[in-house]
Short mmCIF file of C-alpha atoms in Angstrom, two decimals:
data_model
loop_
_atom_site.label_atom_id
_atom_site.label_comp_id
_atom_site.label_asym_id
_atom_site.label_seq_id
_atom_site.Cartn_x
_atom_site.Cartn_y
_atom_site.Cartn_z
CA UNK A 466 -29.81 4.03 8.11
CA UNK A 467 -30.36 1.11 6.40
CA UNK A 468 -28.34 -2.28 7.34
CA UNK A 469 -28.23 -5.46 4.87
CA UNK A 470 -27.79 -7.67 7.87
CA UNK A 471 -27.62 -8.25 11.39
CA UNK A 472 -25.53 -10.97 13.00
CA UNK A 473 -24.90 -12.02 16.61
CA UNK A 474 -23.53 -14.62 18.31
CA UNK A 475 -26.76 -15.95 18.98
CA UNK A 476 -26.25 -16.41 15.47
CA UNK A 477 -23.87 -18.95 14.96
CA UNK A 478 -22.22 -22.10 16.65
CA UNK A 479 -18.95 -20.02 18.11
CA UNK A 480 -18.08 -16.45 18.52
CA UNK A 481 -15.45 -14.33 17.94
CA UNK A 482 -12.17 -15.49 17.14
CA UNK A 483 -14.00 -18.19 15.09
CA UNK A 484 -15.21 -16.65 11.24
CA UNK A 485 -18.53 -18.26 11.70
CA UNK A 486 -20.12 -14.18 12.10
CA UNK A 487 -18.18 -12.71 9.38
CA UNK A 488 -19.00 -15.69 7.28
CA UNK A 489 -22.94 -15.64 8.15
CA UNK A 490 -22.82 -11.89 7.28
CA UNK A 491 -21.19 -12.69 3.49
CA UNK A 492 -24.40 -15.58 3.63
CA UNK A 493 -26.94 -13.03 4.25
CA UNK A 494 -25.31 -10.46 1.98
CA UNK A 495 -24.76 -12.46 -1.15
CA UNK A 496 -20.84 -11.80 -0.89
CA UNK A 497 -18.90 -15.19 -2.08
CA UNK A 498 -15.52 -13.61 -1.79
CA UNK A 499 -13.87 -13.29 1.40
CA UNK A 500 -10.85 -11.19 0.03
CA UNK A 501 -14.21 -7.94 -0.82
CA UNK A 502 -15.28 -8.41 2.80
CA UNK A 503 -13.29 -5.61 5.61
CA UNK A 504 -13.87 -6.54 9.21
CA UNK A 505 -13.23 -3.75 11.42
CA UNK A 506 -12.76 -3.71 15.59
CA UNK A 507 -11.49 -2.63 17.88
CA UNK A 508 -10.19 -5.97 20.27
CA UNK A 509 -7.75 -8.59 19.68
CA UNK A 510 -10.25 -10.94 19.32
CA UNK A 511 -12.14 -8.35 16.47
CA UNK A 512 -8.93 -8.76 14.62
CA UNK A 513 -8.40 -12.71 14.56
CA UNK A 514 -12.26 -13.03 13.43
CA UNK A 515 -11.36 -11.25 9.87
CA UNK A 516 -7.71 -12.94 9.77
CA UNK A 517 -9.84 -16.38 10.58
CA UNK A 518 -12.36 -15.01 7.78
CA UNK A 519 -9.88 -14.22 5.43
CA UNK A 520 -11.03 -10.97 5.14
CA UNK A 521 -9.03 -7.65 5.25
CA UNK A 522 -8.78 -7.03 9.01
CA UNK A 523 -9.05 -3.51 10.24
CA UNK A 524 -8.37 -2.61 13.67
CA UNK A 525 -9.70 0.29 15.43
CA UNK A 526 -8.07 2.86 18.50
CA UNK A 527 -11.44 4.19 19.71
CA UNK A 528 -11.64 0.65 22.26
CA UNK A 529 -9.21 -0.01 25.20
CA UNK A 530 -6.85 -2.03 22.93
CA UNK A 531 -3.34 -0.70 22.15
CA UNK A 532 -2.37 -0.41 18.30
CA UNK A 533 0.38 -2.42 18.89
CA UNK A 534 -1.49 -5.49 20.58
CA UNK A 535 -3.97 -4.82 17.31
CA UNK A 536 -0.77 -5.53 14.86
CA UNK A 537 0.38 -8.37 16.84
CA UNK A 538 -2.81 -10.21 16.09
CA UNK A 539 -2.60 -9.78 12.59
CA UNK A 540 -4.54 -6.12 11.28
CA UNK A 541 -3.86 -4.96 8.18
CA UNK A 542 -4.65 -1.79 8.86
CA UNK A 543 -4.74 -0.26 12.66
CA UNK A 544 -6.95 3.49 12.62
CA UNK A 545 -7.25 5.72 14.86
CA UNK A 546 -11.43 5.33 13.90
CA UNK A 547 -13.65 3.77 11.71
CA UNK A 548 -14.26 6.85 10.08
CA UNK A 549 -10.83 6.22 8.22
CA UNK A 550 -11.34 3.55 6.40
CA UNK A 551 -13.21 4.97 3.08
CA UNK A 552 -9.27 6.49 2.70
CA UNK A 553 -8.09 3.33 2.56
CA UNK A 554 -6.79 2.19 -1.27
CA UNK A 555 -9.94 0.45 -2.70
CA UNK A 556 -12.11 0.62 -0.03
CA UNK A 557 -14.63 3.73 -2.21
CA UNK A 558 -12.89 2.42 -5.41
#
C-alpha cells in the first residue's frame, strides 16, 4: 500500500470538527478543489469535518455511531462500510 499523505492532529492548529485535516491533506496532495475531495467516518464529528471542508461527506456503520445520528450531522451518503463507496456515482468515474 502506498499512501500520498499522512495527517494527524498533531498536524494542524484544531481537530476534528474543524477542516484544518481535510484541508492539509488536499495541501499535501495537490487537490485545489474541495467539491473532488470524499471524507469518510464513521463519528459525528467525522461527518462535520467534510461538511466544514466542503467536501462530500461519507459516513460509515462499522463505528458505534447510529446512521441516523450520521444524517443528522449532515452525510451525504451513510454505508454500511467503506468498502461501498467505489459504487457510489462518480466516485471510479
Amino acid at each position: 500500500m502506498v499512501l500520498d499523505a499522512v495527517i494527524t492532529t498533531d498536524d494542524v492548529p484544531a481537530g476534528r470538527p474543524a477542516p484544518y485535516m481535510i484541508f492539509r491533506a488536499m495541501e499535501a496532495t495537490g487537490v485545489v478543489d474541495t467539491a473532488a475531495v470524499l471524507a469518510a467516518g464513521d463519528t459525528a464529528v467525522d461527518v462535520r469535518a467534510a461538511r466544514n471542508a466542503g467536501a462530500v461527506s461519507v459516513g460509515v456503520l462499522t463505528g458505534q455511531t447510529p446512521a441516523s445520528t450520521l444524517a443528522d450531522n449532515g452525510a451525504d451518503h451513510v454505508l454500511a462500510s467503506v468498502v461501498e463507496i467505489a459504487s457510489l456515482p462518480g466516485v471510479l468515474d
